[in-house]
mmCIF file of C-alpha atoms and ligand atoms in Angstrom:
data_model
loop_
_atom_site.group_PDB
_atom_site.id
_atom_site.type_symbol
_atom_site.label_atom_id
_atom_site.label_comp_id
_atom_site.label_asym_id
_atom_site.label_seq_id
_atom_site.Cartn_x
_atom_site.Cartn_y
_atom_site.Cartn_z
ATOM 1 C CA UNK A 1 -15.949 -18.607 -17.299
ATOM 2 C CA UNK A 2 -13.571 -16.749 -14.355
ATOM 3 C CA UNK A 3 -13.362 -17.358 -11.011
ATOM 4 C CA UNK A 4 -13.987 -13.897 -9.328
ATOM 5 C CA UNK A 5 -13.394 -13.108 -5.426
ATOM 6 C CA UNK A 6 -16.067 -10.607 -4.230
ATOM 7 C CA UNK A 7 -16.301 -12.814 -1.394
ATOM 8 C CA UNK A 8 -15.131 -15.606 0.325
ATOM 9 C CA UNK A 9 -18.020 -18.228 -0.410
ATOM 10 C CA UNK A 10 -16.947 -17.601 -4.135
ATOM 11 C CA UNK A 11 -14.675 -20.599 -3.160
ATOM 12 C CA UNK A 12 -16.270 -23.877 -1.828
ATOM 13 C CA UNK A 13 -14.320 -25.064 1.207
ATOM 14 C CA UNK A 14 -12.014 -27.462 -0.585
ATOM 15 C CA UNK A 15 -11.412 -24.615 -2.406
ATOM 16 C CA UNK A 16 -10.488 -22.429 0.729
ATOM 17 C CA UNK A 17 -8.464 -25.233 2.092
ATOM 18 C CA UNK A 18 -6.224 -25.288 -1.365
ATOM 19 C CA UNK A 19 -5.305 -21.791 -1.570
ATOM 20 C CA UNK A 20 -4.296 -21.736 1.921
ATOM 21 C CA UNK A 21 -2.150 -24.666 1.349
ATOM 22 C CA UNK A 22 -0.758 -23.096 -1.889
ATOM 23 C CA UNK A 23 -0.235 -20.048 0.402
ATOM 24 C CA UNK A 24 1.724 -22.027 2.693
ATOM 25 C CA UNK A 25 3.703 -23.803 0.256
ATOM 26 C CA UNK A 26 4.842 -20.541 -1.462
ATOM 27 C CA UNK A 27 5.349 -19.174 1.871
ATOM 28 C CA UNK A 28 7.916 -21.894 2.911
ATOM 29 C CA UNK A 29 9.704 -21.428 -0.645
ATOM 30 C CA UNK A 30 9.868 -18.083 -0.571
ATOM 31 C CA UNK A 31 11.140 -18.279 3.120
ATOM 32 C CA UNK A 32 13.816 -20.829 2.364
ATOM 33 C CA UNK A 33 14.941 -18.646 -0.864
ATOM 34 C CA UNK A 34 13.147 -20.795 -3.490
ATOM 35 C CA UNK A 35 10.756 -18.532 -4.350
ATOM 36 C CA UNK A 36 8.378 -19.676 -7.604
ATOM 37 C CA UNK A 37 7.361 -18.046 -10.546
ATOM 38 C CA UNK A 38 4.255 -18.752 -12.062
ATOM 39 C CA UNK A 39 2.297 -15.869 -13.140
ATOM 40 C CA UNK A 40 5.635 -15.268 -15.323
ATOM 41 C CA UNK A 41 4.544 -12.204 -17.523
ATOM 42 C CA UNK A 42 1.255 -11.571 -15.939
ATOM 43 C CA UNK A 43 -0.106 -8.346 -14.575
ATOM 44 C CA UNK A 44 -2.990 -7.694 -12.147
ATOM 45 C CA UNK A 45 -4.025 -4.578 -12.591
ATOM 46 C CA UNK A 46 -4.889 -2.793 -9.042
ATOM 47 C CA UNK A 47 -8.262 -0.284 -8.853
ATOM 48 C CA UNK A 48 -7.981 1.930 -5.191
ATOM 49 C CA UNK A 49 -10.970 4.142 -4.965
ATOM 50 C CA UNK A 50 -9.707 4.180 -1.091
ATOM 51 C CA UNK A 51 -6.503 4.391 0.451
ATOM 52 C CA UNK A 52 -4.514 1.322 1.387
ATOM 53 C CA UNK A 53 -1.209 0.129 2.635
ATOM 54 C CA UNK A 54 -0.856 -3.763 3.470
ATOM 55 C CA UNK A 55 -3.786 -4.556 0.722
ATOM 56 C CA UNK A 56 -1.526 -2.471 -2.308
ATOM 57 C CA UNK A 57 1.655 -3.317 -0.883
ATOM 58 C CA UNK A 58 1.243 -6.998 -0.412
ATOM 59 C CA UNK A 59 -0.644 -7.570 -3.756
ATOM 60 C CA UNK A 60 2.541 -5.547 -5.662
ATOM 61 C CA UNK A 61 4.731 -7.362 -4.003
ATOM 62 C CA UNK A 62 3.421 -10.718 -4.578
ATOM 63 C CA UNK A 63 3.288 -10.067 -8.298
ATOM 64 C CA UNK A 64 6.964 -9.560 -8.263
ATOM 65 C CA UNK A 65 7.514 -12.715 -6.185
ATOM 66 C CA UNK A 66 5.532 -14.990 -8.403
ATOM 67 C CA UNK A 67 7.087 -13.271 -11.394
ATOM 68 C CA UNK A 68 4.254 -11.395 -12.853
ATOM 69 C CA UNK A 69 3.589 -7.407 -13.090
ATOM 70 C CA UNK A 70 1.255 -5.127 -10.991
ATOM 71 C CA UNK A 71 -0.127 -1.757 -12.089
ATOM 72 C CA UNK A 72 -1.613 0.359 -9.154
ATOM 73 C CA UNK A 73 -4.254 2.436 -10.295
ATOM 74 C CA UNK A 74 -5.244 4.956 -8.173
ATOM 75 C CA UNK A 75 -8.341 7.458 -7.737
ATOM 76 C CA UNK A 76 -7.345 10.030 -9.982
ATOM 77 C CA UNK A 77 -5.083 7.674 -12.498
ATOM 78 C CA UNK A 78 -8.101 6.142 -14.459
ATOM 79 C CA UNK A 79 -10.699 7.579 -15.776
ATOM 80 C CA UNK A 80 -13.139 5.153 -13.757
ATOM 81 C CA UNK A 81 -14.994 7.922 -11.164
ATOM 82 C CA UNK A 82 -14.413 10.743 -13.905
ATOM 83 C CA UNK A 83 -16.867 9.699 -16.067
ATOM 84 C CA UNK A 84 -16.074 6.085 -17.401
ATOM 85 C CA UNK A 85 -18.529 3.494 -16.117
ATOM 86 C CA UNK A 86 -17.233 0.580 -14.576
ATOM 87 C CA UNK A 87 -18.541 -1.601 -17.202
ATOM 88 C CA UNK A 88 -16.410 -0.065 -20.057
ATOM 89 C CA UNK A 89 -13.742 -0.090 -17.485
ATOM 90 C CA UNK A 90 -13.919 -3.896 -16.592
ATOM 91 C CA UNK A 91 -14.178 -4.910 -20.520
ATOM 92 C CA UNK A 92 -11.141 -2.507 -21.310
ATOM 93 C CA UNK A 93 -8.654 -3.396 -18.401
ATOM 94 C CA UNK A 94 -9.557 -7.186 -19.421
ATOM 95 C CA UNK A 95 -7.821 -7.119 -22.516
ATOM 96 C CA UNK A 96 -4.718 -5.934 -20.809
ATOM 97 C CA UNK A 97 -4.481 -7.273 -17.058
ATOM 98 C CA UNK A 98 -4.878 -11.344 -16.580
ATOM 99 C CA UNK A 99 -6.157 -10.332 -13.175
ATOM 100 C CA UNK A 100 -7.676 -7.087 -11.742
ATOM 101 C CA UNK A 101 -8.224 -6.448 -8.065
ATOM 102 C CA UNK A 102 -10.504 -4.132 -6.707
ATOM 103 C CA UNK A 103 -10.662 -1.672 -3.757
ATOM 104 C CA UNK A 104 -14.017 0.387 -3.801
ATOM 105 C CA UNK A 105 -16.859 2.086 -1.546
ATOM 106 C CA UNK A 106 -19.881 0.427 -3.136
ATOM 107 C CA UNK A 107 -20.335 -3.766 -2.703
ATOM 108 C CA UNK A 108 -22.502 -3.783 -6.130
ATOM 109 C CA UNK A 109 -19.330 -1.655 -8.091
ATOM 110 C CA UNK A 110 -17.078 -4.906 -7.438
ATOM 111 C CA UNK A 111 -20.162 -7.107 -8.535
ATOM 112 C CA UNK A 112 -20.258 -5.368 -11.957
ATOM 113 C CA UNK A 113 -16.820 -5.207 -12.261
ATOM 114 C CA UNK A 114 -16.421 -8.974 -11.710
ATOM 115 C CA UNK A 115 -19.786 -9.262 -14.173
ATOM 116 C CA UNK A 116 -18.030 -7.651 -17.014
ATOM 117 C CA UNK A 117 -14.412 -8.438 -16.873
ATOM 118 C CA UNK A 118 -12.917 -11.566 -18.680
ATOM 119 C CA UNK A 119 -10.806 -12.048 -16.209
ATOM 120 C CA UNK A 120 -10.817 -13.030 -12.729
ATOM 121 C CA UNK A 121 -11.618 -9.640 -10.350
ATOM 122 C CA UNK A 122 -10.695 -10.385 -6.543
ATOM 123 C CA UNK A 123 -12.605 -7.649 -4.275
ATOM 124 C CA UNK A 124 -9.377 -5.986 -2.393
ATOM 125 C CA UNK A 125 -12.334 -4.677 0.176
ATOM 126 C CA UNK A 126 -15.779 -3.006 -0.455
ATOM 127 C CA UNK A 127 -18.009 -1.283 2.480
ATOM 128 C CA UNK A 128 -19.761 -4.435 2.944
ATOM 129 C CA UNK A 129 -16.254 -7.440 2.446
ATOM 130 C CA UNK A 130 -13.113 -8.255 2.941
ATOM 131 C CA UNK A 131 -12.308 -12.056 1.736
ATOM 132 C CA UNK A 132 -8.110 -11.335 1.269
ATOM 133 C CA UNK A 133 -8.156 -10.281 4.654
ATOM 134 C CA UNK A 134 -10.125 -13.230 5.650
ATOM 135 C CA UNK A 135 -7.710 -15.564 3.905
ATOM 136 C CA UNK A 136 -4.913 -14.114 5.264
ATOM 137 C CA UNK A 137 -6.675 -14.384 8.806
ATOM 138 C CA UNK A 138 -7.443 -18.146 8.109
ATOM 139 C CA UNK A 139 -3.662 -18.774 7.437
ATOM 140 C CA UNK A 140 -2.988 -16.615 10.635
ATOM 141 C CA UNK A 141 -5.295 -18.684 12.683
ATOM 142 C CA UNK A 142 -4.366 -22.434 10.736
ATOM 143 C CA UNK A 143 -0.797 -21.674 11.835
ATOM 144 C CA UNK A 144 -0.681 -20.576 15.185
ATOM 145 C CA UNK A 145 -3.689 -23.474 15.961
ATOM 146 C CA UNK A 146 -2.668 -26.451 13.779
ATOM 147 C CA UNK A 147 -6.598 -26.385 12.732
ATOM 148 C CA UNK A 148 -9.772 -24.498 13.460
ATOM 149 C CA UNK A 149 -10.708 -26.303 15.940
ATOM 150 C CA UNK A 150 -10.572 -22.557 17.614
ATOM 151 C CA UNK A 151 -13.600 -20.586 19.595
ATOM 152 C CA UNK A 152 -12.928 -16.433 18.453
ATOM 153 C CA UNK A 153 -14.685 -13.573 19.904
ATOM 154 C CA UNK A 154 -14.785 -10.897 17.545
ATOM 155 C CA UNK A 155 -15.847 -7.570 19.767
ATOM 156 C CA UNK A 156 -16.364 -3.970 17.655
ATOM 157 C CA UNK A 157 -18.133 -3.036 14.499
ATOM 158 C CA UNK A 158 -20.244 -5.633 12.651
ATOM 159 C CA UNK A 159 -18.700 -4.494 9.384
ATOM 160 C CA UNK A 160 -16.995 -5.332 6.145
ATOM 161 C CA UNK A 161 -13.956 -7.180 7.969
ATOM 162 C CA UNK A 162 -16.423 -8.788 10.254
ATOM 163 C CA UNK A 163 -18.607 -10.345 7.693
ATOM 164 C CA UNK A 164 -16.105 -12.069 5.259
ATOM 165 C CA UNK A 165 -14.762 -13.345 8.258
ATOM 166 C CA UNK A 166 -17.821 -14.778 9.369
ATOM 167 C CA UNK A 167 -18.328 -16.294 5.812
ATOM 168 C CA UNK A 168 -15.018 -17.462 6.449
ATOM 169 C CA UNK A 169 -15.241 -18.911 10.083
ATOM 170 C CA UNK A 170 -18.345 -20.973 8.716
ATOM 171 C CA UNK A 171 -16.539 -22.275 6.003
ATOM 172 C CA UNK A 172 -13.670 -23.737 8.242
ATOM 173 C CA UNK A 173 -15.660 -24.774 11.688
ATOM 174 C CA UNK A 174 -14.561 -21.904 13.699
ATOM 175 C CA UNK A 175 -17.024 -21.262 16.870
ATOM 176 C CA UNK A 176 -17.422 -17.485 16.517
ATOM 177 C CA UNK A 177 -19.509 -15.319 18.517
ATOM 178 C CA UNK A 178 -19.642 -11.615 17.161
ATOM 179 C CA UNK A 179 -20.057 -8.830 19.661
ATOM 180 C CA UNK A 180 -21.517 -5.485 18.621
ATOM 181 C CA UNK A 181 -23.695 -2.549 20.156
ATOM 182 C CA UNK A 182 -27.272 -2.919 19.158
ATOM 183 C CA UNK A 183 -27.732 -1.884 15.713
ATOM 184 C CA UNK A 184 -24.032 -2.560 14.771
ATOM 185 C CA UNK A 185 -24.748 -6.401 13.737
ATOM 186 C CA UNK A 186 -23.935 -7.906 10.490
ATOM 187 C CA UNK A 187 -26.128 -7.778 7.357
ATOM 188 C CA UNK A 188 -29.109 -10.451 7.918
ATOM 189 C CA UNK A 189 -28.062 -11.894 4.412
ATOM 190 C CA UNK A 190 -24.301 -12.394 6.024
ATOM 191 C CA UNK A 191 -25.956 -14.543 9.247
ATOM 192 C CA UNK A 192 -28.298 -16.656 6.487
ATOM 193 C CA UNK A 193 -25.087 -17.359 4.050
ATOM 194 C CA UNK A 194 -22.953 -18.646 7.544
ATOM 195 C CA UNK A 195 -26.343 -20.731 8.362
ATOM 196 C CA UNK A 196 -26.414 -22.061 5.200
ATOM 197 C CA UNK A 197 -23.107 -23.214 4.956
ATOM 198 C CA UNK A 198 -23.990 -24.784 8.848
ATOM 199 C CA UNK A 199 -21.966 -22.255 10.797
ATOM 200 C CA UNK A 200 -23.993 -18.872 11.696
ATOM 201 C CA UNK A 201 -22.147 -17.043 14.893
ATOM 202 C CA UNK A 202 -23.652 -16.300 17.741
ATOM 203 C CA UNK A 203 -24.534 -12.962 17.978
ATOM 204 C CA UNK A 204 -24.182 -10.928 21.350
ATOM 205 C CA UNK A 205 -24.242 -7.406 22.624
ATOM 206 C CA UNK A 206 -22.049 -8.287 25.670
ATOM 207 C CA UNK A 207 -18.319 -8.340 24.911
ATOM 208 C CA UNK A 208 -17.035 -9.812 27.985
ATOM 209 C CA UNK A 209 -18.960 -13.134 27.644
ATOM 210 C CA UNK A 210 -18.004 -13.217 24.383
ATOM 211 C CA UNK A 211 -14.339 -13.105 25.467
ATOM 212 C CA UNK A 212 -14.968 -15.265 28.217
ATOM 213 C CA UNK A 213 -15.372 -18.300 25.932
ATOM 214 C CA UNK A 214 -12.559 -17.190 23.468
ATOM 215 C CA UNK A 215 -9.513 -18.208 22.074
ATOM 216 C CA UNK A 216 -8.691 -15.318 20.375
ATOM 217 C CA UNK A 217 -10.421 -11.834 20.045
ATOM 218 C CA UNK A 218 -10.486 -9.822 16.608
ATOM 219 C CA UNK A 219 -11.165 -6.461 16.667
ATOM 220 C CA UNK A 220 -11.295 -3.387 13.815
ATOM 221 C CA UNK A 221 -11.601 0.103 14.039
ATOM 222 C CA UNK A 222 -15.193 1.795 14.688
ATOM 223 C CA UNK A 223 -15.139 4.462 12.220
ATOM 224 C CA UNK A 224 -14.436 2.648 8.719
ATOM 225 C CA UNK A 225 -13.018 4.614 5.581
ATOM 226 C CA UNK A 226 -16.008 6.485 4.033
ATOM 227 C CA UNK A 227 -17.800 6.453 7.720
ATOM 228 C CA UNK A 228 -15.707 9.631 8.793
ATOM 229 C CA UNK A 229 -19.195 11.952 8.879
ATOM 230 C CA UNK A 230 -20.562 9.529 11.718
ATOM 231 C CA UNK A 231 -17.697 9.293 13.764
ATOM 232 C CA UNK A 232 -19.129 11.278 16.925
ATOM 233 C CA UNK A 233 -21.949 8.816 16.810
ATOM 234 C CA UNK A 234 -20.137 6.077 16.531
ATOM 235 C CA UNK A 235 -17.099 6.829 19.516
ATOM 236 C CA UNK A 236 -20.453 7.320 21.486
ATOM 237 C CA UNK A 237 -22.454 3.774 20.290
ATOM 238 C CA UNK A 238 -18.947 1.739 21.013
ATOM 239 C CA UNK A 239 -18.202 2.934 24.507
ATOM 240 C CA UNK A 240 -17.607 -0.176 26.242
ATOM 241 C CA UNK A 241 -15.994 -2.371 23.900
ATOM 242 C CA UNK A 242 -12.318 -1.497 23.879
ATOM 243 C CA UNK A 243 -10.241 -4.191 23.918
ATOM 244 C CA UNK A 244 -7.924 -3.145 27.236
ATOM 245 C CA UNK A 245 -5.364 -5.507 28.494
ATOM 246 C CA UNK A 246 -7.355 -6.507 31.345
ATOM 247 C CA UNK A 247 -9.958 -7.781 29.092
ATOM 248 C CA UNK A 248 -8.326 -9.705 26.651
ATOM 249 C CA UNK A 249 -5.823 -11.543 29.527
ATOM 250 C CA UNK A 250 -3.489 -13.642 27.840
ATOM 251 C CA UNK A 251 -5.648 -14.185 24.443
ATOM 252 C CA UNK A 252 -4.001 -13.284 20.971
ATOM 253 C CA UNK A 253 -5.401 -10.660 19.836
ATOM 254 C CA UNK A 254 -5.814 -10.185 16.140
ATOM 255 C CA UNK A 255 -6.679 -6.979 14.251
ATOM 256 C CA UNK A 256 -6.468 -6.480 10.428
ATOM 257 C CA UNK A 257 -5.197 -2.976 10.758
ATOM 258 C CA UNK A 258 -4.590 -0.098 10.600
ATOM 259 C CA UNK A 259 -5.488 0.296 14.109
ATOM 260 C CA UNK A 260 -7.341 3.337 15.838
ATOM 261 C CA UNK A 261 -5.591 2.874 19.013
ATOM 262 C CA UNK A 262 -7.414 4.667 22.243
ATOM 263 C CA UNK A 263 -10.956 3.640 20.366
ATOM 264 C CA UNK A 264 -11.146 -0.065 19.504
ATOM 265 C CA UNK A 265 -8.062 -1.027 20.999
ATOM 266 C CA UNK A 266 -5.708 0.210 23.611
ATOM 267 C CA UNK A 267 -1.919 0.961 22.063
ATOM 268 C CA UNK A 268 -0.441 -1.797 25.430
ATOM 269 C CA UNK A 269 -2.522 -3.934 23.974
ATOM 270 C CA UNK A 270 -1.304 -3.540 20.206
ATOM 271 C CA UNK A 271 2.351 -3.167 21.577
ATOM 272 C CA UNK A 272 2.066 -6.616 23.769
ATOM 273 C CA UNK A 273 3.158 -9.985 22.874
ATOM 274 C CA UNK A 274 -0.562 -11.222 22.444
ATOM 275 C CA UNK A 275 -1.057 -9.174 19.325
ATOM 276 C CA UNK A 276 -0.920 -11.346 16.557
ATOM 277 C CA UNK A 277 -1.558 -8.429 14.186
ATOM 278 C CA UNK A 278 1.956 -8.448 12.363
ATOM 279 C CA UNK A 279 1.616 -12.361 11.635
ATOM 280 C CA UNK A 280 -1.577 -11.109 10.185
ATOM 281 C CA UNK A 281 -0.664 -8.284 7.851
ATOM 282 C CA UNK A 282 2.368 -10.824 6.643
ATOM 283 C CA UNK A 283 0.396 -13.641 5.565
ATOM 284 C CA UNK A 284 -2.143 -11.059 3.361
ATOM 285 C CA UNK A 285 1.273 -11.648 0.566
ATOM 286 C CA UNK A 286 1.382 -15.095 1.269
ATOM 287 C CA UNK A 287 -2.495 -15.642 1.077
ATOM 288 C CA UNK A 288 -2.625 -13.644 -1.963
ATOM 289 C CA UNK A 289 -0.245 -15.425 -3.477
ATOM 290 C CA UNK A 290 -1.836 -18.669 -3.222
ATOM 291 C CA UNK A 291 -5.082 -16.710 -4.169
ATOM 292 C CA UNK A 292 -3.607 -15.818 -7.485
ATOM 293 C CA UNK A 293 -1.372 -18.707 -7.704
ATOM 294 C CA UNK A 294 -4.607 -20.983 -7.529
ATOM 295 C CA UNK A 295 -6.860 -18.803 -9.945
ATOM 296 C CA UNK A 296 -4.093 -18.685 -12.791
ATOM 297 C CA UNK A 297 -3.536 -22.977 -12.591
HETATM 298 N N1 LIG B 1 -6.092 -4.592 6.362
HETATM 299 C C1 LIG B 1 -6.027 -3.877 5.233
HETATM 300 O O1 LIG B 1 -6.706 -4.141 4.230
HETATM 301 O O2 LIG B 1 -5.141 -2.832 5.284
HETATM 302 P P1 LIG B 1 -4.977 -1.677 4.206
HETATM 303 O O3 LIG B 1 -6.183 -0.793 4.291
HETATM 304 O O4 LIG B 1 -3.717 -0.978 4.628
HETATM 305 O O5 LIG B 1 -4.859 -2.284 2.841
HETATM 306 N N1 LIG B 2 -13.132 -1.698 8.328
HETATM 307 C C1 LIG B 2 -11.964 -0.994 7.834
HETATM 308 C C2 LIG B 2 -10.964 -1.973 7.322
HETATM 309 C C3 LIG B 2 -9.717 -1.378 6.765
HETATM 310 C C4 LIG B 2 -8.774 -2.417 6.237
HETATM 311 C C5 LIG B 2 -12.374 -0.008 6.764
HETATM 312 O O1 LIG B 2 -13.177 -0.384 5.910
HETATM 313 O O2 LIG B 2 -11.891 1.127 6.782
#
């Protein structure tokens, strides 16, 4: 039986708390130039139905460092989406790749891809999650707060980013309070799996008192990938909740990019010193590498 990813709570929190450990130890080693190997002459096959930079980049690249192999396969490189279902695809890609990752539009496609694979399948973001962003987000917040100990506003979209991270921030104690426009929330089933791990966030329509109490604001773009055709909508529904200097005062801002700047977030506020966003898109290779580090021991 295989560990899959398709979302955070697929770890328990001792689990969460290793793999960001193992991500920090292989950070350090890397950083000092005593960077590890141990997925030695292993490959992780990569699926991208959507486009991606820091996700494909970072998960390559992390292969290399730990001394393994990564294939990127793209939408028109497999035959998956020209006919092959994803079942055949899972079972066949198992007997190659010790790992496969997958970026896709449908939540349920990841599910059946982790169902039939033999090996472990680590959702690299669906419509509805995110979980490697939210363990690279945890390693973001761990280090610049010693802890979670850690009150975050998260102001935009209730959306795929949003709800690992919630899964996430109720896995490690962090007070969040998520601010959306009415009808922008997060899945019901997202708030009942935070309550039942004893951490659901408070839920607000108001960004400014949910910045008022925070230590840190997260935002993500509006208009997700595959949400193009309700973009006018959208722009209209989210007036209001930029994030503009004056608003965030002296907070760190965090953002999983890439950024839509002039709608979620203004570019000052990207370009300043609070945005922790670069810390952020460095630690997805270190908390992937801990990720896959941890699933091959
Ligand atoms: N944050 C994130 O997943 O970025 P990419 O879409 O560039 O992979
Ligand atoms: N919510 C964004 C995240 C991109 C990393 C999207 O799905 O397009």
């Amino acid at each position: 039986m295989t560990t899959d990813i398709v979302d955070v709570d697929d770890l328990t929190a001792p689990e969460v708390a290793d793999v960001l450990d193992l991500a920090a130890d292989l950070k350090s080693a890397q950083q000092a130039g005593n960077g590890r190997r141990p997925l030695a002459d292993q490959t992780l096959a990569m699926i991208f139905e959507k486009p991606s930079t820091r996700t494909r980049v970072s998960f390559e690249t992390g292969m290399t460092q730990l001394g393994g192999h990564a294939i990127f396969l793209g939408p028109d490189d497999i035959h998956l989406g020209h006919g092959e279902p994803i079942k055949d695809t899972a079972r066949a890609v198992a007997r190659y790749a010790d790992f496969i990752m997958a970026r896709v539009f449908d939540h349920s496609d990841v599910v059946e891809l982790a169902e039939y694979a033999t090996v472990p399948v680590i959702n690299g973001l669906t419509d509805d999650a995110h979980p490697c962003q939210t363990l690279a987000d945890l390693l973001t917040i761990r280090e610049r707060f010693d802890g979670f100990d850690v009150d975050v506003a998260w102001v935009g979209d209730g959306n795929n980013v949003c709800q690992s991270f919630v899964v996430g921030s109720a896995m490690t104690d962090i007070d969040l309070t998520v601010a959306t426009p009415d009808g922008y929330g997060i899945d019901d089933h997202v708030h009942e799996r935070a309550a039942d791990l004893g951490n659901a966030p408070a839920e607000t329509t108001d960004p400014d008192a949910a910045i008022a109490e925070a230590d840190i604001v997260y935002t993500d773009v509006w208009v997700s990938m595959g949400q193009e055709d309700k973009r006018e909508q959208k722009l209209a529904d989210f007036e209001g909740f930029q994030l503009t200097a004056d608003r965030v005062g002296d907070r760190p801002v965090m953002h999983c990019l890439p950024a839509h700047r002039g709608e979620e977030i203004t570019d000052e506020v990207l370009e300043s010193d609070n945005a922790v966003v670069w810390d952020q898109a460095e630690n997805r290779l270190h908390a992937q590498k801990g990720l896959l580090a941890w699933l091959a021991e």
